[in-house]
CSV table of C-alpha atoms and ligand atoms in Angstrom, one decimal:
chain,number,residue,atom,x,y,z
A,1,MET,CA,-16.7,25.3,-16.6
A,2,ILE,CA,-14.2,23.6,-14.5
A,3,PRO,CA,-15.9,21.6,-11.9
A,4,SER,CA,-15.6,23.1,-8.2
A,5,VAL,CA,-13.6,20.0,-7.3
A,6,LEU,CA,-10.6,19.8,-9.6
A,7,PRO,CA,-11.1,17.3,-12.1
A,8,THR,CA,-8.1,15.0,-11.6
A,9,TYR,CA,-10.2,11.7,-10.9
A,10,ASN,CA,-12.2,9.6,-13.2
A,11,ARG,CA,-14.9,8.7,-10.8
A,12,ALA,CA,-17.4,5.8,-11.2
A,13,PRO,CA,-21.0,7.0,-11.1
A,14,LEU,CA,-21.3,5.7,-7.4
A,15,THR,CA,-21.7,7.5,-4.1
A,16,PHE,CA,-21.3,5.5,-0.9
A,17,VAL,CA,-23.0,6.8,2.2
A,18,LYS,CA,-22.4,4.1,4.8
A,19,GLY,CA,-20.2,1.1,5.3
A,20,GLU,CA,-20.1,-1.9,7.6
A,21,GLY,CA,-17.6,-4.7,7.6
A,22,ALA,CA,-17.0,-5.4,3.8
A,23,TRP,CA,-20.1,-3.8,2.7
A,24,LEU,CA,-20.9,-0.4,1.4
A,25,THR,CA,-24.3,1.2,1.0
A,26,GLU,CA,-25.0,3.4,-2.1
A,27,ALA,CA,-27.0,6.6,-1.9
A,28,ASP,CA,-29.9,4.6,-3.8
A,29,GLY,CA,-29.8,1.8,-1.1
A,30,ARG,CA,-28.0,-0.9,-3.1
A,31,ARG,CA,-25.3,-2.8,-0.9
A,32,PHE,CA,-21.9,-3.4,-2.8
A,33,LEU,CA,-19.3,-5.9,-1.6
A,34,ASP,CA,-16.1,-3.9,-1.1
A,35,LEU,CA,-13.2,-5.9,-2.4
A,36,GLY,CA,-11.1,-2.7,-2.8
A,37,ALA,CA,-11.3,-1.4,0.8
A,38,GLY,CA,-10.6,2.2,-0.4
A,39,ILE,CA,-7.4,0.8,-2.2
A,40,ALA,CA,-6.0,-1.2,0.7
A,41,VAL,CA,-7.0,1.2,3.3
A,42,ASN,CA,-10.0,-0.2,5.3
A,43,ALA,CA,-7.9,-3.1,6.6
A,44,LEU,CA,-10.3,-3.8,9.3
A,45,GLY,CA,-13.4,-3.1,6.9
A,46,HIS,CA,-15.7,-0.2,7.5
A,47,ALA,CA,-16.9,1.1,10.8
A,48,HIS,CA,-15.1,-1.5,12.9
A,49,PRO,CA,-16.2,-0.9,16.5
A,50,ALA,CA,-12.6,-0.8,17.9
A,51,LEU,CA,-11.8,1.9,15.5
A,52,VAL,CA,-14.9,3.8,15.9
A,53,ASN,CA,-14.3,3.8,19.6
A,54,ALA,CA,-10.6,4.7,19.5
A,55,LEU,CA,-11.6,7.6,17.3
A,56,THR,CA,-14.7,8.9,19.2
A,57,GLU,CA,-12.8,8.6,22.6
A,58,GLN,CA,-9.9,10.7,21.2
A,59,ALA,CA,-12.2,13.1,19.6
A,60,HIS,CA,-14.0,13.8,22.9
A,61,ALA,CA,-10.4,14.3,24.5
A,62,LEU,CA,-8.2,16.2,22.1
A,63,TRP,CA,-7.7,16.5,18.4
A,64,HIS,CA,-4.6,18.4,17.8
A,65,VAL,CA,-1.7,20.0,19.7
A,66,SER,CA,1.3,19.9,17.1
A,67,ASN,CA,4.6,18.3,17.4
A,68,LEU,CA,5.8,21.2,19.6
A,69,TYR,CA,4.4,18.9,22.4
A,70,HIS,CA,4.5,15.3,23.7
A,71,ILE,CA,1.8,13.2,22.1
A,72,PRO,CA,1.1,10.0,24.1
A,73,GLN,CA,-0.9,8.4,21.4
A,74,GLN,CA,2.0,8.9,18.9
A,75,GLN,CA,4.6,7.4,21.6
A,76,ALA,CA,2.1,4.5,22.2
A,77,LEU,CA,2.0,3.7,18.4
A,78,ALA,CA,5.7,4.2,17.8
A,79,ASP,CA,6.4,1.7,20.8
A,80,LYS,CA,4.0,-0.7,19.2
A,81,LEU,CA,5.6,-0.6,15.7
A,82,VAL,CA,9.1,-0.8,17.2
A,83,GLU,CA,7.9,-3.9,19.2
A,84,HIS,CA,6.4,-5.7,16.3
A,85,THR,CA,9.1,-4.9,13.8
A,86,PHE,CA,12.8,-4.4,12.7
A,87,ALA,CA,12.4,-0.7,13.5
A,88,ASP,CA,14.1,1.2,16.2
A,89,THR,CA,12.4,4.5,15.5
A,90,VAL,CA,9.2,5.8,13.8
A,91,PHE,CA,8.2,9.0,12.2
A,92,PHE,CA,4.4,9.7,11.4
A,93,THR,CA,3.2,11.2,8.3
A,94,ASN,CA,-0.3,11.4,6.9
A,95,SER,CA,0.2,9.6,3.6
A,96,GLY,CA,2.2,7.3,1.7
A,97,THR,CA,3.6,10.2,-0.5
A,98,GLU,CA,4.9,11.8,2.7
A,99,SER,CA,6.5,8.8,3.9
A,100,CYS,CA,8.2,8.5,0.5
A,101,GLU,CA,9.5,12.2,0.8
A,102,LEU,CA,11.1,11.3,4.2
A,103,ALA,CA,12.5,7.9,3.1
A,104,VAL,CA,14.3,9.8,0.4
A,105,LYS,CA,15.5,12.5,2.6
A,106,MET,CA,16.5,10.2,5.3
A,107,ALA,CA,18.7,8.1,2.9
A,108,ARG,CA,20.5,11.0,1.5
A,109,LYS,CA,21.1,12.6,4.9
A,110,TYR,CA,22.5,9.4,6.2
A,111,PHE,CA,25.3,9.5,3.5
A,112,TYR,CA,25.6,13.3,3.9
A,113,ASP,CA,26.4,12.8,7.6
A,114,LYS,CA,28.8,10.1,6.9
A,115,ASP,CA,30.9,12.4,4.6
A,116,GLN,CA,29.7,10.8,1.4
A,117,PRO,CA,27.5,13.7,0.2
A,118,GLU,CA,27.7,12.3,-3.4
A,119,ARG,CA,25.7,9.4,-2.6
A,120,VAL,CA,22.3,10.7,-3.5
A,121,GLU,CA,20.8,8.2,-6.1
A,122,ILE,CA,18.2,5.8,-5.3
A,123,ILE,CA,17.5,2.7,-7.6
A,124,THR,CA,13.8,2.2,-8.2
A,125,PHE,CA,12.0,-0.1,-10.5
A,126,ASP,CA,9.6,0.1,-13.6
A,127,GLY,CA,6.0,-0.3,-12.6
A,128,SER,CA,6.5,1.0,-9.2
A,129,PHE,CA,4.3,3.6,-7.5
A,130,HIS,CA,5.5,5.7,-4.6
A,131,GLY,CA,3.1,8.6,-4.6
A,132,ARG,CA,2.4,11.8,-6.5
A,133,SER,CA,4.7,14.3,-5.0
A,134,SER,CA,7.9,15.5,-7.0
A,135,ALA,CA,10.0,12.8,-5.4
A,136,GLY,CA,7.1,10.2,-5.7
A,137,ILE,CA,6.7,10.6,-9.3
A,138,ALA,CA,10.6,11.0,-10.1
A,139,ALA,CA,11.0,7.7,-8.1
A,140,ALA,CA,8.5,5.8,-10.1
A,141,GLY,CA,9.6,7.6,-13.3
A,142,SER,CA,6.7,6.5,-15.6
A,143,GLU,CA,5.9,8.9,-18.3
A,144,LYS,CA,2.2,8.8,-17.3
A,145,MET,CA,2.8,10.5,-14.0
A,146,THR,CA,5.8,12.6,-14.9
A,147,LYS,CA,4.8,14.2,-18.3
A,148,GLY,CA,4.3,17.9,-18.0
A,149,PHE,CA,5.8,18.2,-14.6
A,150,GLY,CA,9.5,18.7,-15.2
A,151,PRO,CA,12.0,19.4,-14.3
A,152,LEU,CA,12.0,16.1,-12.2
A,153,LEU,CA,13.7,15.8,-9.0
A,154,PRO,CA,16.9,14.2,-9.9
A,155,GLY,CA,18.7,11.3,-8.3
A,156,PHE,CA,16.5,8.3,-9.3
A,157,VAL,CA,17.9,5.5,-11.4
A,158,HIS,CA,15.1,3.2,-12.9
A,159,VAL,CA,15.7,-0.5,-13.4
A,160,THR,CA,13.5,-3.2,-15.0
A,161,PHE,CA,11.5,-4.9,-12.3
A,162,GLY,CA,13.1,-8.4,-11.7
A,163,ASP,CA,16.3,-7.6,-13.2
A,164,LEU,CA,19.0,-8.1,-10.5
A,165,ASP,CA,22.0,-7.8,-12.9
A,166,GLY,CA,20.4,-4.4,-13.9
A,167,VAL,CA,20.5,-3.5,-10.3
A,168,THR,CA,24.0,-4.3,-9.8
A,169,ASN,CA,25.2,-2.7,-13.0
A,170,ALA,CA,23.2,0.7,-11.9
A,171,ILE,CA,25.3,0.9,-8.7
A,172,THR,CA,27.8,3.7,-8.8
A,173,ASP,CA,29.8,5.6,-6.2
A,174,LYS,CA,26.7,7.8,-6.1
A,175,THR,CA,24.2,5.3,-5.2
A,176,ALA,CA,22.6,5.7,-1.7
A,177,ALA,CA,19.9,3.2,-1.8
A,178,ILE,CA,17.6,0.7,-3.3
A,179,MET,CA,13.6,1.4,-3.0
A,180,ILE,CA,11.1,-1.2,-3.9
A,181,GLU,CA,7.5,-2.4,-3.1
A,182,PRO,CA,7.7,-6.1,-2.0
A,183,VAL,CA,4.6,-6.5,-3.8
A,184,GLN,CA,3.9,-3.9,-6.5
A,185,GLY,CA,0.4,-2.7,-6.2
A,186,GLU,CA,-0.5,0.0,-8.9
A,187,GLY,CA,1.9,-2.0,-11.1
A,188,GLY,CA,-0.4,-4.8,-11.3
A,189,ILE,CA,0.1,-7.0,-8.2
A,190,ARG,CA,3.5,-8.0,-9.0
A,191,PRO,CA,5.2,-9.8,-5.8
A,192,VAL,CA,9.0,-9.7,-5.7
A,193,PRO,CA,10.1,-13.3,-5.1
A,194,ASP,CA,11.5,-14.0,-1.7
A,195,ALA,CA,14.9,-15.1,-3.3
A,196,GLU,CA,15.0,-11.6,-4.9
A,197,LEU,CA,14.2,-9.6,-1.8
A,198,LYS,CA,16.9,-11.5,-0.2
A,199,ALA,CA,19.4,-10.8,-3.1
A,200,LEU,CA,18.6,-7.2,-2.9
A,201,ARG,CA,19.3,-7.0,0.7
A,202,GLN,CA,22.6,-8.8,0.2
A,203,ILE,CA,23.5,-6.4,-2.7
A,204,CYS,CA,22.7,-3.5,-0.3
A,205,ASP,CA,25.0,-5.0,2.3
A,206,ASP,CA,27.8,-5.7,-0.1
A,207,ASN,CA,27.7,-2.1,-1.4
A,208,GLY,CA,27.0,-0.4,1.8
A,209,LEU,CA,23.6,0.7,0.5
A,210,LEU,CA,20.3,1.3,2.5
A,211,LEU,CA,17.3,-0.8,1.5
A,212,ILE,CA,14.0,1.2,1.6
A,213,LEU,CA,10.8,-1.1,1.4
A,214,ASP,CA,7.6,0.6,0.3
A,215,GLU,CA,5.0,-1.3,2.2
A,216,VAL,CA,2.4,1.5,1.9
A,217,GLN,CA,0.0,-1.0,0.2
A,218,CYS,CA,1.2,-4.4,1.0
A,219,GLY,CA,1.9,-3.7,4.7
A,220,VAL,CA,-0.2,-4.0,7.8
A,221,GLY,CA,-1.3,-7.4,7.5
A,222,ARG,CA,-2.4,-7.5,3.8
A,223,THR,CA,-0.2,-10.4,2.8
A,224,GLY,CA,-0.6,-12.6,6.0
A,225,LYS,CA,2.4,-11.2,7.9
A,226,LEU,CA,2.3,-7.8,9.8
A,227,PHE,CA,4.7,-6.6,6.9
A,228,ALA,CA,5.3,-8.3,3.5
A,229,HIS,CA,9.1,-8.6,3.7
A,230,GLU,CA,8.9,-11.1,6.7
A,231,TRP,CA,7.9,-13.6,4.1
A,232,ALA,CA,11.5,-13.3,2.7
A,233,GLY,CA,13.2,-13.3,6.2
A,234,ILE,CA,14.9,-10.1,5.7
A,235,THR,CA,14.7,-6.7,7.1
A,236,PRO,CA,14.9,-3.3,5.4
A,237,ASP,CA,16.7,-0.2,6.8
A,238,ILE,CA,13.9,2.1,6.0
A,239,MET,CA,10.2,1.3,5.5
A,240,MET,CA,7.4,3.5,4.1
A,241,VAL,CA,4.0,2.6,5.6
A,242,ALA,CA,0.3,4.3,5.3
A,243,LYS,CA,-3.0,3.1,4.1
A,244,GLY,CA,-3.9,0.2,6.2
A,245,ILE,CA,-2.2,1.5,9.4
A,246,GLY,CA,-4.9,4.3,9.9
A,247,GLY,CA,-7.7,1.9,8.8
A,248,GLY,CA,-9.2,4.9,6.8
A,249,PHE,CA,-8.0,7.6,9.0
A,250,PRO,CA,-5.2,9.5,7.1
A,251,LEU,CA,-1.7,8.3,8.7
A,252,GLY,CA,1.5,7.0,7.4
A,253,ALA,CA,4.8,6.3,8.8
A,254,VAL,CA,8.4,5.8,8.1
A,255,LEU,CA,10.1,3.0,10.2
A,256,ALA,CA,13.8,2.9,10.3
A,257,THR,CA,16.7,1.4,12.1
A,258,GLU,CA,18.7,3.6,14.4
A,259,ASP,CA,21.7,3.8,12.1
A,260,ALA,CA,19.7,4.7,9.0
A,261,ALA,CA,17.8,7.4,10.9
A,262,SER,CA,21.0,8.7,12.4
A,263,GLY,CA,21.0,11.8,10.1
A,264,MET,CA,17.5,12.9,11.0
A,265,THR,CA,18.2,15.1,14.2
A,266,ALA,CA,16.0,17.8,15.6
A,267,GLY,CA,14.9,20.4,12.9
A,268,THR,CA,15.8,18.0,10.0
A,269,HIS,CA,12.1,17.0,9.3
A,270,GLY,CA,8.6,17.9,10.7
A,271,SER,CA,5.0,17.8,10.0
A,272,THR,CA,2.0,19.9,11.5
A,273,TYR,CA,-0.4,16.9,11.4
A,274,GLY,CA,1.8,13.9,11.3
A,275,GLY,CA,1.3,11.9,14.4
A,276,ASN,CA,-1.7,13.7,15.5
A,277,PRO,CA,-3.6,12.4,18.4
A,278,LEU,CA,-6.6,11.2,16.4
A,279,GLY,CA,-4.8,9.3,13.7
A,280,CYS,CA,-2.4,7.7,16.2
A,281,ALA,CA,-5.3,6.6,18.5
A,282,VAL,CA,-6.8,4.8,15.6
A,283,GLY,CA,-3.4,3.4,14.5
A,284,CYS,CA,-3.0,1.8,18.0
A,285,ALA,CA,-6.4,0.2,17.6
A,286,VAL,CA,-5.5,-1.2,14.2
A,287,ILE,CA,-2.2,-2.7,15.2
A,288,ASP,CA,-3.9,-4.0,18.4
A,289,GLN,CA,-6.2,-6.0,16.2
A,290,VAL,CA,-3.8,-6.9,13.3
A,291,ALA,CA,-0.5,-7.7,15.1
A,292,THR,CA,-1.7,-11.0,16.4
A,293,PRO,CA,-0.9,-14.4,15.3
A,294,ALA,CA,-4.6,-15.1,15.3
A,295,PHE,CA,-5.6,-12.5,13.3
A,296,LEU,CA,-2.7,-13.0,10.7
A,297,GLU,CA,-3.6,-16.7,10.6
A,298,GLY,CA,-7.1,-15.8,9.9
A,299,VAL,CA,-5.8,-13.6,6.8
A,300,ASN,CA,-3.8,-16.6,5.7
A,301,ARG,CA,-6.6,-18.8,5.8
A,302,LYS,CA,-9.1,-16.5,4.2
A,303,ALA,CA,-6.5,-15.8,1.5
A,304,GLY,CA,-6.2,-19.4,0.7
A,305,MET,CA,-10.1,-19.9,0.4
A,306,LEU,CA,-10.3,-16.8,-1.9
A,307,ARG,CA,-7.5,-17.8,-4.0
A,308,GLN,CA,-8.9,-21.3,-4.6
A,309,LYS,CA,-12.3,-19.9,-5.5
A,310,LEU,CA,-10.6,-17.6,-7.9
A,311,GLU,CA,-8.7,-20.3,-9.6
A,312,GLY,CA,-12.1,-21.9,-10.2
A,313,LEU,CA,-13.5,-18.5,-11.5
A,314,ILE,CA,-10.7,-18.3,-14.1
A,315,ALA,CA,-11.3,-21.9,-15.2
A,316,GLU,CA,-15.0,-21.0,-15.7
A,317,HIS,CA,-14.1,-17.9,-17.5
A,318,PRO,CA,-10.9,-18.5,-19.7
A,319,GLU,CA,-11.9,-15.7,-22.1
A,320,VAL,CA,-12.1,-13.0,-19.4
A,321,PHE,CA,-9.3,-13.9,-17.0
A,322,GLU,CA,-5.7,-15.2,-17.5
A,323,GLU,CA,-4.2,-15.8,-14.3
A,324,VAL,CA,-4.6,-15.0,-10.5
A,325,ARG,CA,-1.5,-13.4,-8.9
A,326,GLY,CA,-0.4,-11.9,-5.6
A,327,THR,CA,-0.1,-13.1,-2.1
A,328,GLY,CA,-2.5,-13.1,1.0
A,329,LEU,CA,-5.5,-10.7,0.5
A,330,MET,CA,-3.5,-8.7,-2.2
A,331,LEU,CA,-4.6,-10.5,-5.2
A,332,GLY,CA,-4.8,-9.6,-8.8
A,333,LEU,CA,-6.7,-11.0,-11.6
A,334,LYS,CA,-4.9,-10.6,-14.8
A,335,CYS,CA,-7.5,-10.2,-17.4
A,336,LYS,CA,-7.7,-11.0,-21.2
A,337,ALA,CA,-10.8,-8.8,-21.6
A,338,PRO,CA,-10.1,-5.1,-20.8
A,339,ASN,CA,-9.8,-4.8,-17.0
A,340,ILE,CA,-11.9,-1.9,-16.8
A,341,ASP,CA,-14.8,-3.8,-18.4
A,342,MET,CA,-14.5,-6.1,-15.6
A,343,VAL,CA,-14.3,-3.4,-12.9
A,344,ASN,CA,-17.6,-1.8,-14.4
A,345,ALA,CA,-19.5,-5.2,-14.7
A,346,GLY,CA,-18.5,-5.5,-11.0
A,347,TYR,CA,-20.3,-2.4,-10.2
A,348,ASP,CA,-23.3,-3.6,-12.2
A,349,ASN,CA,-23.3,-6.8,-10.2
A,350,GLU,CA,-22.5,-4.7,-6.8
A,351,VAL,CA,-19.0,-5.8,-6.2
A,352,ILE,CA,-16.1,-3.5,-6.1
A,353,THR,CA,-12.8,-4.2,-7.5
A,354,VAL,CA,-9.8,-1.7,-8.4
A,355,PRO,CA,-8.0,-1.6,-11.7
A,356,ALA,CA,-4.2,-1.6,-11.9
A,357,ALA,CA,-1.5,-1.6,-14.6
A,358,ASP,CA,-0.9,-4.7,-16.6
A,359,ASN,CA,-4.6,-5.2,-17.4
A,360,VAL,CA,-5.1,-6.3,-13.8
A,361,ILE,CA,-8.1,-6.1,-11.5
A,362,ARG,CA,-7.0,-5.9,-7.8
A,363,LEU,CA,-8.7,-7.6,-4.9
A,364,LEU,CA,-7.7,-5.9,-1.7
A,365,PRO,CA,-10.7,-6.6,0.5
A,366,PRO,CA,-10.9,-5.7,4.3
A,367,LEU,CA,-8.9,-8.2,6.3
A,368,THR,CA,-11.8,-9.0,8.2
A,369,LEU,CA,-13.7,-10.4,5.4
A,370,THR,CA,-15.9,-13.2,6.4
A,371,GLU,CA,-16.5,-16.8,4.7
A,372,ASP,CA,-19.9,-15.6,3.7
A,373,ASP,CA,-18.3,-12.6,2.1
A,374,ILE,CA,-15.9,-14.8,0.2
A,375,ALA,CA,-18.8,-17.0,-1.1
A,376,GLN,CA,-20.5,-13.6,-2.2
A,377,ALA,CA,-17.5,-12.4,-3.9
A,378,VAL,CA,-17.0,-15.2,-5.9
A,379,ILE,CA,-20.9,-15.2,-6.7
A,380,ARG,CA,-20.7,-11.6,-7.9
A,381,LEU,CA,-17.4,-11.8,-9.8
A,382,ASP,CA,-18.9,-14.9,-11.6
A,383,LYS,CA,-21.8,-12.9,-12.7
A,384,ALA,CA,-19.8,-10.0,-13.9
A,385,ALA,CA,-17.6,-12.1,-15.7
A,386,ALA,CA,-20.5,-13.6,-17.4
A,387,GLN,CA,-21.6,-10.2,-18.3
A,388,VAL,CA,-18.3,-9.3,-19.8
A,389,GLU,CA,-18.4,-12.5,-21.9
A,390,GLU,CA,-21.9,-11.6,-23.3
A,391,SER,CA,-20.7,-8.3,-24.4
A,392,MET,CA,-17.7,-9.7,-25.8
A,393,ALA,CA,-19.7,-12.2,-27.9
A,394,SER,CA,-22.2,-9.5,-29.1
A,395,ALA,CA,-19.4,-7.0,-30.1
B,1,PLP,C1,3.2,1.4,-2.9
B,1,PLP,C2,2.7,2.9,-2.6
B,1,PLP,N1,3.2,3.7,-2.3
B,1,PLP,C3,3.0,5.1,-2.1
B,1,PLP,C4,1.7,5.4,-2.3
B,1,PLP,C5,1.2,6.8,-2.0
B,1,PLP,O1,0.4,6.8,-0.9
B,1,PLP,P1,-0.7,8.1,-0.7
B,1,PLP,O2,-1.7,8.0,-1.8
B,1,PLP,O3,-1.3,7.7,0.7
B,1,PLP,O4,0.1,9.3,-0.6
B,1,PLP,C6,0.7,4.5,-2.8
B,1,PLP,C7,-0.5,4.7,-3.0
B,1,PLP,O5,-1.3,4.0,-3.7
B,1,PLP,C8,1.3,3.1,-2.8
B,1,PLP,O6,0.5,2.1,-3.3
């Protein structure tokens, strides 16, 4: 009989009932170090006092009114995002997938309004992930996500990750935009080198295309800048955000320049819940914490410590790990052993990691991770790797 919850997930046999900082408590009382942060969502860890206060204060005042009316919390969060980024304007969504939907619509409407309605195609990359909607799966294009769900939304042209010539060759008079994650998350923590992001910006400028960055996973302080593209010294035209911006409350956003957003006039897009008072109150509290030089310096310092210790871990377990990659607190351990074995051994040793493509385990800890947490992370990952080695030896 089909379970009452649609069985689309392969769930680990774990049920967490409480969280604090980087720690989760299982129903049986065991405490797990959370290096997954709900897949890069709990940017400030679990039950951060500033977020709990923002949410409960708002919950006592007003939950929902709809976008028929002004929402001061939404205005405040949009103002903060505009202040801290390239963007002139923001639309709020509830998820990364919805941000992808709007990014695609915005790019197409831009050219439609500029009397170039044929320009509908968006160049995307293999290994990318942009969500599970019809646009999201068509954008990523992998068989794993699209099989059985045709006909796919047309208008996406897929290019090999890192192949700049392939990008140039894919541009036609139908091309509207290039869409890319500055650091691929689901694809196995694959950062786009700064020089390549700069080159993509240049290609867009040379060909009159829009650059859409998907910072759903790598944004909101994760790489040690508020947004990952800042490392490359470029700005996008449109940016998709979600995950960390809500710190665990479902919230997403599309940030855009005034020009890129010019087609999105009243009535062209909307959302019942997007930008609701609860989500935006929490989002404001997240940005207040993260968008400060001291916080981001802390992320970079901790990232350096963690990375150095992971290099040591790889040296200790050359049969299990191949390399550490990524940037900031968005790190991947490329495994030699099956990555799932390492994730499961982590569960046995009360440390949570997240599998990704390319046989990688992802470490996406809360950005508020402490130095003690880092020490614990390495102790637990070391034990888990030893366990994997033992089972490899006895196999
Ligand atoms: C880069 C990227 N884009 C889009 C999404 C989709 O976001 P959501 O699951 O919030 O719809 C994800 C989710 O993992 C993501 O990592």
